[in-house]
Structure formats: C-alpha cells, structure tokens
CSV table of C-alpha atoms in Angstrom, one decimal:
chain,number,residue,atom,x,y,z
A,1,MET,CA,-9.5,-22.6,-49.7
A,2,SER,CA,-13.1,-23.6,-49.2
A,3,ARG,CA,-15.7,-21.2,-47.7
A,4,ARG,CA,-16.0,-23.2,-44.5
A,5,ALA,CA,-12.2,-23.2,-44.0
A,6,ALA,CA,-12.2,-19.4,-44.7
A,7,LEU,CA,-14.9,-18.8,-42.1
A,8,ARG,CA,-13.1,-21.1,-39.6
A,9,ARG,CA,-9.9,-19.1,-40.1
A,10,ALA,CA,-11.7,-15.8,-39.7
A,11,ALA,CA,-13.4,-17.0,-36.5
A,12,VAL,CA,-10.1,-18.2,-35.0
A,13,SER,CA,-8.5,-14.9,-35.9
A,14,GLU,CA,-11.4,-12.9,-34.3
A,15,TRP,CA,-12.2,-14.9,-31.2
A,16,GLY,CA,-9.1,-17.2,-30.8
A,17,PRO,CA,-7.1,-15.0,-28.4
A,18,LEU,CA,-10.2,-14.2,-26.4
A,19,ALA,CA,-11.2,-17.8,-26.0
A,20,ALA,CA,-7.7,-18.8,-25.1
A,21,ALA,CA,-7.6,-16.2,-22.3
A,22,VAL,CA,-10.9,-17.4,-20.9
A,23,ARG,CA,-9.9,-21.0,-21.0
A,24,THR,CA,-6.5,-20.4,-19.3
A,25,ALA,CA,-8.0,-18.2,-16.6
A,26,LEU,CA,-10.7,-20.8,-15.8
A,27,ALA,CA,-8.3,-23.7,-15.8
A,28,GLU,CA,-5.8,-21.9,-13.5
A,29,ARG,CA,-8.1,-20.2,-11.1
A,30,GLY,CA,-11.5,-21.7,-11.5
A,31,ALA,CA,-14.4,-19.8,-9.9
A,32,ARG,CA,-12.0,-17.3,-8.4
A,33,ALA,CA,-11.5,-15.8,-11.8
A,34,LEU,CA,-15.2,-14.9,-11.9
A,35,ALA,CA,-15.6,-13.6,-8.3
A,36,LEU,CA,-17.0,-10.2,-9.4
A,37,THR,CA,-19.2,-11.7,-12.0
A,38,LEU,CA,-20.7,-14.3,-9.7
A,39,THR,CA,-21.3,-11.7,-7.0
A,40,ALA,CA,-23.0,-9.3,-9.5
A,41,THR,CA,-25.2,-12.1,-10.8
A,42,ALA,CA,-26.3,-13.2,-7.3
A,43,LEU,CA,-26.9,-9.6,-6.3
A,44,THR,CA,-29.1,-9.0,-9.4
A,45,ALA,CA,-31.1,-12.1,-8.7
A,46,LEU,CA,-31.5,-11.1,-5.1
A,47,VAL,CA,-32.7,-7.6,-6.0
A,48,GLN,CA,-35.2,-9.0,-8.5
A,49,LEU,CA,-36.6,-11.3,-5.8
A,50,VAL,CA,-36.9,-8.5,-3.3
A,51,GLN,CA,-38.5,-5.9,-5.6
A,52,ASN,CA,-41.2,-8.4,-6.5
A,53,GLN,CA,-42.3,-8.6,-2.9
A,54,SER,CA,-44.9,-6.3,-1.5
A,55,TRP,CA,-42.5,-5.2,1.3
A,56,GLY,CA,-39.4,-4.9,-1.0
A,57,TYR,CA,-40.6,-2.8,-3.9
A,58,GLY,CA,-40.5,0.5,-2.1
A,59,PRO,CA,-37.0,0.1,-0.6
A,60,VAL,CA,-35.5,-1.0,-3.9
A,61,ARG,CA,-37.0,2.0,-5.7
A,62,ALA,CA,-35.8,4.3,-2.9
A,63,LEU,CA,-32.2,2.9,-3.1
A,64,GLY,CA,-31.7,2.0,-6.7
A,65,ALA,CA,-34.3,3.7,-9.0
A,66,VAL,CA,-32.8,6.6,-11.0
A,67,ARG,CA,-34.9,9.2,-12.9
A,68,ALA,CA,-33.8,12.2,-14.8
A,69,GLU,CA,-36.2,14.4,-12.8
A,70,ASP,CA,-34.5,13.4,-9.5
A,71,PRO,CA,-31.9,15.7,-7.9
A,72,LEU,CA,-28.5,15.0,-9.3
A,73,TRP,CA,-27.0,14.1,-5.9
A,74,SER,CA,-29.8,11.6,-5.3
A,75,ALA,CA,-29.2,10.0,-8.7
A,76,LEU,CA,-25.5,9.7,-8.1
A,77,LEU,CA,-26.1,8.0,-4.8
A,78,ARG,CA,-28.5,5.5,-6.4
A,79,THR,CA,-26.4,4.8,-9.5
A,80,PRO,CA,-24.2,2.0,-7.9
A,81,LEU,CA,-27.2,-0.1,-7.0
A,82,SER,CA,-29.2,0.8,-10.1
A,83,LEU,CA,-26.8,-1.3,-12.1
A,84,PHE,CA,-28.1,-4.4,-10.4
A,85,VAL,CA,-31.8,-3.6,-10.4
A,86,PRO,CA,-33.4,-5.4,-13.4
A,87,ALA,CA,-36.1,-3.6,-15.3
A,88,LEU,CA,-39.6,-4.9,-14.4
A,89,ASP,CA,-40.8,-5.0,-18.0
A,90,LEU,CA,-38.0,-7.3,-19.1
A,91,PRO,CA,-37.3,-11.0,-18.2
A,92,VAL,CA,-34.8,-11.2,-15.4
A,93,TRP,CA,-33.0,-14.2,-17.0
A,94,GLY,CA,-31.9,-11.9,-19.8
A,95,ALA,CA,-30.1,-9.6,-17.4
A,96,LEU,CA,-28.6,-12.5,-15.5
A,97,ALA,CA,-27.3,-14.0,-18.8
A,98,GLN,CA,-25.8,-10.7,-19.9
A,99,ILE,CA,-24.0,-10.3,-16.6
A,100,LEU,CA,-22.7,-13.8,-16.5
A,101,LEU,CA,-21.4,-13.8,-20.0
A,102,VAL,CA,-20.1,-10.3,-20.6
A,103,PHE,CA,-19.0,-9.4,-17.1
A,104,GLY,CA,-17.3,-12.8,-16.9
A,105,VAL,CA,-15.3,-12.3,-20.1
A,106,ALA,CA,-14.5,-8.7,-19.1
A,107,GLU,CA,-13.3,-9.7,-15.6
A,108,ILE,CA,-10.9,-12.2,-17.1
A,109,CYS,CA,-9.6,-9.9,-19.8
A,110,LEU,CA,-9.6,-6.6,-18.0
A,111,GLY,CA,-9.4,-7.5,-14.4
A,112,ARG,CA,-11.9,-7.0,-11.6
A,113,TRP,CA,-11.4,-3.3,-10.9
A,114,ARG,CA,-11.2,-2.1,-14.4
A,115,THR,CA,-14.4,-4.1,-15.3
A,116,LEU,CA,-16.2,-2.4,-12.4
A,117,ALA,CA,-14.9,1.0,-13.4
A,118,VAL,CA,-16.0,0.7,-17.1
A,119,ALA,CA,-19.4,-0.7,-16.0
A,120,TYR,CA,-20.1,2.3,-13.7
A,121,ALA,CA,-18.7,4.8,-16.1
A,122,ALA,CA,-21.1,3.5,-18.8
A,123,THR,CA,-24.0,3.6,-16.4
A,124,LEU,CA,-23.2,7.1,-15.2
A,125,ALA,CA,-22.9,8.2,-18.8
A,126,GLY,CA,-26.4,7.0,-19.5
A,127,THR,CA,-27.7,8.7,-16.4
A,128,LEU,CA,-26.1,12.1,-17.2
A,129,TYR,CA,-27.2,11.9,-20.9
A,130,ALA,CA,-30.8,11.4,-19.8
A,131,ARG,CA,-30.6,14.7,-17.9
A,132,ILE,CA,-28.9,16.5,-20.8
A,133,GLY,CA,-31.3,15.1,-23.4
A,134,VAL,CA,-34.4,16.2,-21.4
A,135,ALA,CA,-32.9,19.6,-20.9
A,136,LEU,CA,-32.3,20.0,-24.6
A,137,GLY,CA,-35.9,19.0,-25.5
A,138,PRO,CA,-37.2,16.8,-28.4
A,139,GLU,CA,-36.5,19.5,-31.0
A,140,ALA,CA,-32.7,19.2,-30.5
A,141,PHE,CA,-30.6,16.6,-32.3
A,142,LEU,CA,-29.8,14.6,-29.1
A,143,GLY,CA,-32.8,15.8,-27.2
A,144,LEU,CA,-35.4,13.8,-25.4
A,145,PRO,CA,-39.1,14.4,-24.6
A,146,ALA,CA,-40.0,15.6,-21.2
A,147,SER,CA,-41.8,12.4,-20.4
A,148,ASP,CA,-38.5,10.5,-20.3
A,149,ALA,CA,-37.6,12.4,-17.2
A,150,ARG,CA,-40.0,10.2,-15.3
A,151,VAL,CA,-38.8,6.9,-16.7
A,152,VAL,CA,-37.1,4.6,-14.2
A,153,ASP,CA,-33.6,4.1,-15.5
A,154,THR,CA,-32.1,0.8,-14.1
A,155,GLY,CA,-30.5,-2.4,-15.2
A,156,PRO,CA,-27.1,-3.6,-16.5
A,157,SER,CA,-27.6,-3.2,-20.2
A,158,ALA,CA,-25.6,0.0,-20.7
A,159,ALA,CA,-22.7,-1.5,-18.7
A,160,VAL,CA,-22.9,-4.8,-20.7
A,161,VAL,CA,-22.8,-3.0,-24.0
A,162,ALA,CA,-19.9,-0.8,-23.0
A,163,LEU,CA,-17.9,-3.8,-21.6
A,164,ALA,CA,-18.4,-5.7,-24.8
A,165,VAL,CA,-17.1,-2.9,-26.9
A,166,TYR,CA,-14.1,-2.3,-24.6
A,167,VAL,CA,-13.1,-6.0,-24.5
A,168,CYS,CA,-13.4,-6.2,-28.3
A,169,HIS,CA,-11.1,-3.2,-28.7
A,170,GLN,CA,-8.6,-4.6,-26.2
A,171,ARG,CA,-8.5,-8.1,-27.8
A,172,ARG,CA,-8.6,-6.7,-31.4
A,173,ALA,CA,-12.0,-8.4,-32.2
A,174,ARG,CA,-12.8,-5.5,-34.4
A,175,PHE,CA,-15.6,-7.1,-36.4
A,176,THR,CA,-17.5,-8.2,-33.2
A,177,GLY,CA,-17.1,-4.7,-31.7
A,178,ALA,CA,-18.4,-3.1,-34.8
A,179,LEU,CA,-21.3,-5.5,-34.9
A,180,VAL,CA,-22.2,-4.5,-31.3
A,181,VAL,CA,-22.1,-0.8,-32.2
A,182,VAL,CA,-24.2,-1.3,-35.4
A,183,ALA,CA,-26.8,-3.4,-33.4
A,184,MET,CA,-27.2,-0.6,-30.9
A,185,VAL,CA,-27.7,2.0,-33.7
A,186,VAL,CA,-30.3,-0.2,-35.4
A,187,GLU,CA,-32.0,-0.6,-32.0
A,188,VAL,CA,-32.4,3.2,-31.8
A,189,LEU,CA,-33.6,3.5,-35.4
A,190,VAL,CA,-36.2,0.8,-35.0
A,191,LYS,CA,-37.4,1.7,-31.4
A,192,ASP,CA,-36.2,5.1,-30.3
A,193,ASN,CA,-36.4,5.1,-26.5
A,194,LEU,CA,-34.4,6.2,-23.5
A,195,ALA,CA,-32.7,2.8,-23.1
A,196,GLY,CA,-31.4,2.8,-26.6
A,197,ARG,CA,-30.1,6.3,-26.4
A,198,GLU,CA,-28.3,5.5,-23.2
A,199,HIS,CA,-26.6,2.5,-24.9
A,200,LEU,CA,-25.2,4.8,-27.5
A,201,ALA,CA,-24.0,7.3,-24.8
A,202,ALA,CA,-22.2,4.4,-23.1
A,203,ILE,CA,-20.6,3.3,-26.3
A,204,ALA,CA,-19.5,6.9,-27.0
A,205,VAL,CA,-17.8,7.2,-23.6
A,206,VAL,CA,-16.0,3.8,-24.1
A,207,LEU,CA,-14.8,4.7,-27.6
A,208,ALA,CA,-13.5,7.9,-26.3
A,209,VAL,CA,-11.5,6.1,-23.6
A,210,CYS,CA,-10.2,3.6,-26.1
A,211,GLY,CA,-9.1,6.4,-28.4
A,212,VAL,CA,-7.2,8.1,-25.6
A,213,ARG,CA,-5.5,4.9,-24.6
A,214,GLU,CA,-4.4,4.3,-28.2
A,215,TRP,CA,-3.1,7.9,-28.4
A,216,LEU,CA,-1.2,7.5,-25.2
A,217,GLY,CA,0.2,4.2,-26.3
A,218,ARG,CA,1.5,5.7,-29.6
A,219,ARG,CA,3.2,8.5,-27.6
A,220,ALA,CA,4.9,6.2,-25.1
A,221,PRO,CA,8.6,5.5,-25.9
A,222,ALA,CA,9.3,2.1,-27.4
A,223,PRO,CA,10.7,-0.5,-24.9
A,224,PRO,CA,14.2,-1.7,-25.5
A,225,ARG,CA,14.5,-4.8,-27.7
A,226,ALA,CA,14.8,-8.0,-25.8
A,227,GLY,CA,17.9,-10.1,-26.3
A,228,ARG,CA,20.4,-7.3,-26.9
A,229,ARG,CA,23.8,-8.0,-25.4
A,230,PRO,CA,25.4,-5.3,-23.2
A,231,PRO,CA,28.3,-3.5,-25.0
A,232,ARG,CA,31.7,-5.1,-24.6
A,233,PRO,CA,34.0,-3.2,-22.3
A,234,GLY,CA,36.4,-0.9,-24.1
A,235,PRO,CA,40.2,-0.9,-23.7
A,236,ASP,CA,40.1,2.0,-21.1
A,237,ASP,CA,37.3,0.8,-18.8
A,238,GLY,CA,39.7,0.1,-15.9
A,239,ARG,CA,39.4,-3.7,-16.0
A,240,PRO,CA,42.3,-6.1,-16.6
A,241,HIS,CA,42.3,-7.7,-20.0
A,242,PRO,CA,43.8,-11.0,-21.1
A,243,GLY,CA,47.1,-10.9,-22.8
A,244,PRO,CA,48.5,-13.1,-25.5
A,245,ASP,CA,49.0,-16.0,-23.1
A,246,GLY,CA,45.2,-16.5,-22.9
A,247,GLY,CA,44.6,-15.0,-19.4
A,248,GLY,CA,48.0,-15.2,-17.8
A,249,GLN,CA,48.1,-11.5,-17.0
A,250,LEU,CA,44.7,-11.9,-15.2
A,251,ARG,CA,46.0,-14.7,-13.0
A,252,ALA,CA,49.2,-12.8,-12.2
A,253,SER,CA,47.2,-9.7,-11.3
A,254,ALA,CA,45.0,-11.8,-9.0
A,255,ARG,CA,48.1,-13.4,-7.2
A,256,ALA,CA,49.7,-10.0,-6.8
A,257,ALA,CA,46.6,-8.6,-5.2
A,258,ALA,CA,46.4,-11.6,-2.8
A,259,VAL,CA,50.0,-11.2,-1.5
A,260,PRO,CA,50.1,-8.7,1.4
A,261,GLY,CA,52.4,-5.8,1.2
A,262,PRO,CA,54.7,-4.6,4.0
A,263,GLY,CA,52.0,-2.4,5.4
A,264,ARG,CA,49.1,-4.7,5.1
A,265,ARG,CA,47.5,-7.3,7.4
A,266,ARG,CA,46.1,-10.6,6.4
C-alpha cells in the first residue's frame, strides 16, 4: 500500500463518520440543522458591532465582561453573554469562524441543548479556575498572578476547544482530539497567559465528563441481541397443538368452540 493510500485510509477512518453525519444532517434539514450555530454567530457579530460604538462599549462591558476580581454572583450572571463577546485584541473573524465551524459540527453531532450545555460548562470552568488560580497565587502549581484578576475574560475560545474535544471523543476521532489537547498545552508553554490556562481547565472538565460517560456505559447492562426468536411454546403452555393429521385437531377444537351449548346464546 502506498503512502498516499495509507494516509487516505487513515483520514477516512478518522473523519469519515463525522463527515457523513454532517452531510446527512445538512442534506435532510438544511439550515435548520444549524439553528443554534447561526444564532450564536449572528449574536457574536452583533455584540462586536455594538461594543465598538461609543455608546455600546459600556453596556456590553456591564452585561458581558467577566473578571476574577468581580463578585461571584456578578460573574455568574455575566457568563452567558460573555461567551458571545469577542476579545477586543483579537480579530473578530477568528471568533466567528470558530463558532461557525466547531459549534456547527457539535450541534449536528451532539444536538442543540447538549452543545449549549458543554459550551457553558467549559466557559464556567474557565471563569471559576481564574478565581481559584488568583487565590492560590503565582507560587502555587496552578496559581495565577494577582494582575490576572483584572483581565477581562470573554470570548468563545474555551467553549470551542471543549466542544472540539467532546465531539472527537464521541465520534472516536482520537487522533484529532489528542492533537487539540497537545496544541493547547503547547500554547500554554509558549505563551503562558490566562486564556491558555482557561483552555486547559475547559479541556479537563470535558475529559472528566467523557470519562464518567464511558464508565457509566460500561456499567450499563448489555441490550438483548437483535434477531433472536422468542422461545417456542412448550407442551404444557395451555395452547392446542397440531396432531398427526397436520392441524386437524386445531380445526376440530375451533368448530367445537363455535357450536353453542345448551346454556349458551349465539
């Protein structure tokens, strides 16, 4: 087998089921299969447009900007919108492309509500980790400097990374999932910042969820095998059985039941 054929076979094995699921969903339902994704993309573009206006920057920050120094209840209330607030120091097209691609594949493979749940769980994990890391301090293993408490923590990147790992686990694209995890680790090693640490926190939460699902799946009883015939009735199950004449006794029994007795009415 040539190297090209081997690579093609590996690619089909890795991404074939995923690509088939996406093609089937788009062919059967069209844009309806991406309702959540299109809404999230439009909302992110709208928030980006508003926060770049002189009158919109303040409201967006008040409703969607999350910092580790903020009270916890305030951060939890802002977390839902923070997912759709692009970072000002990054190009918005990157966030839109991430949402359109990764959210779209996740919505088709996981469903609308599970995609939203994983995205928000990953975002919340990053938000809570920032608080824990600042509390631990830079001397601790997972600690963060005090200056990170004032960093505005917004954007869909943590949710995108978590969804990518979750979909790869579900569709058994193990190489791609491992590649995403390695890329995030390298990101932290090359440029250690709050965003990279939060990506790892989101991955840790998703891997824990995947591990629990695998464990529960192994404990669940195996379903009955398809195609098994029900057991044949035994000789004492109360049903009439054909005699040597190939069913004559059955017909006789049926005629006898049809003839009314002396105390019966037709």
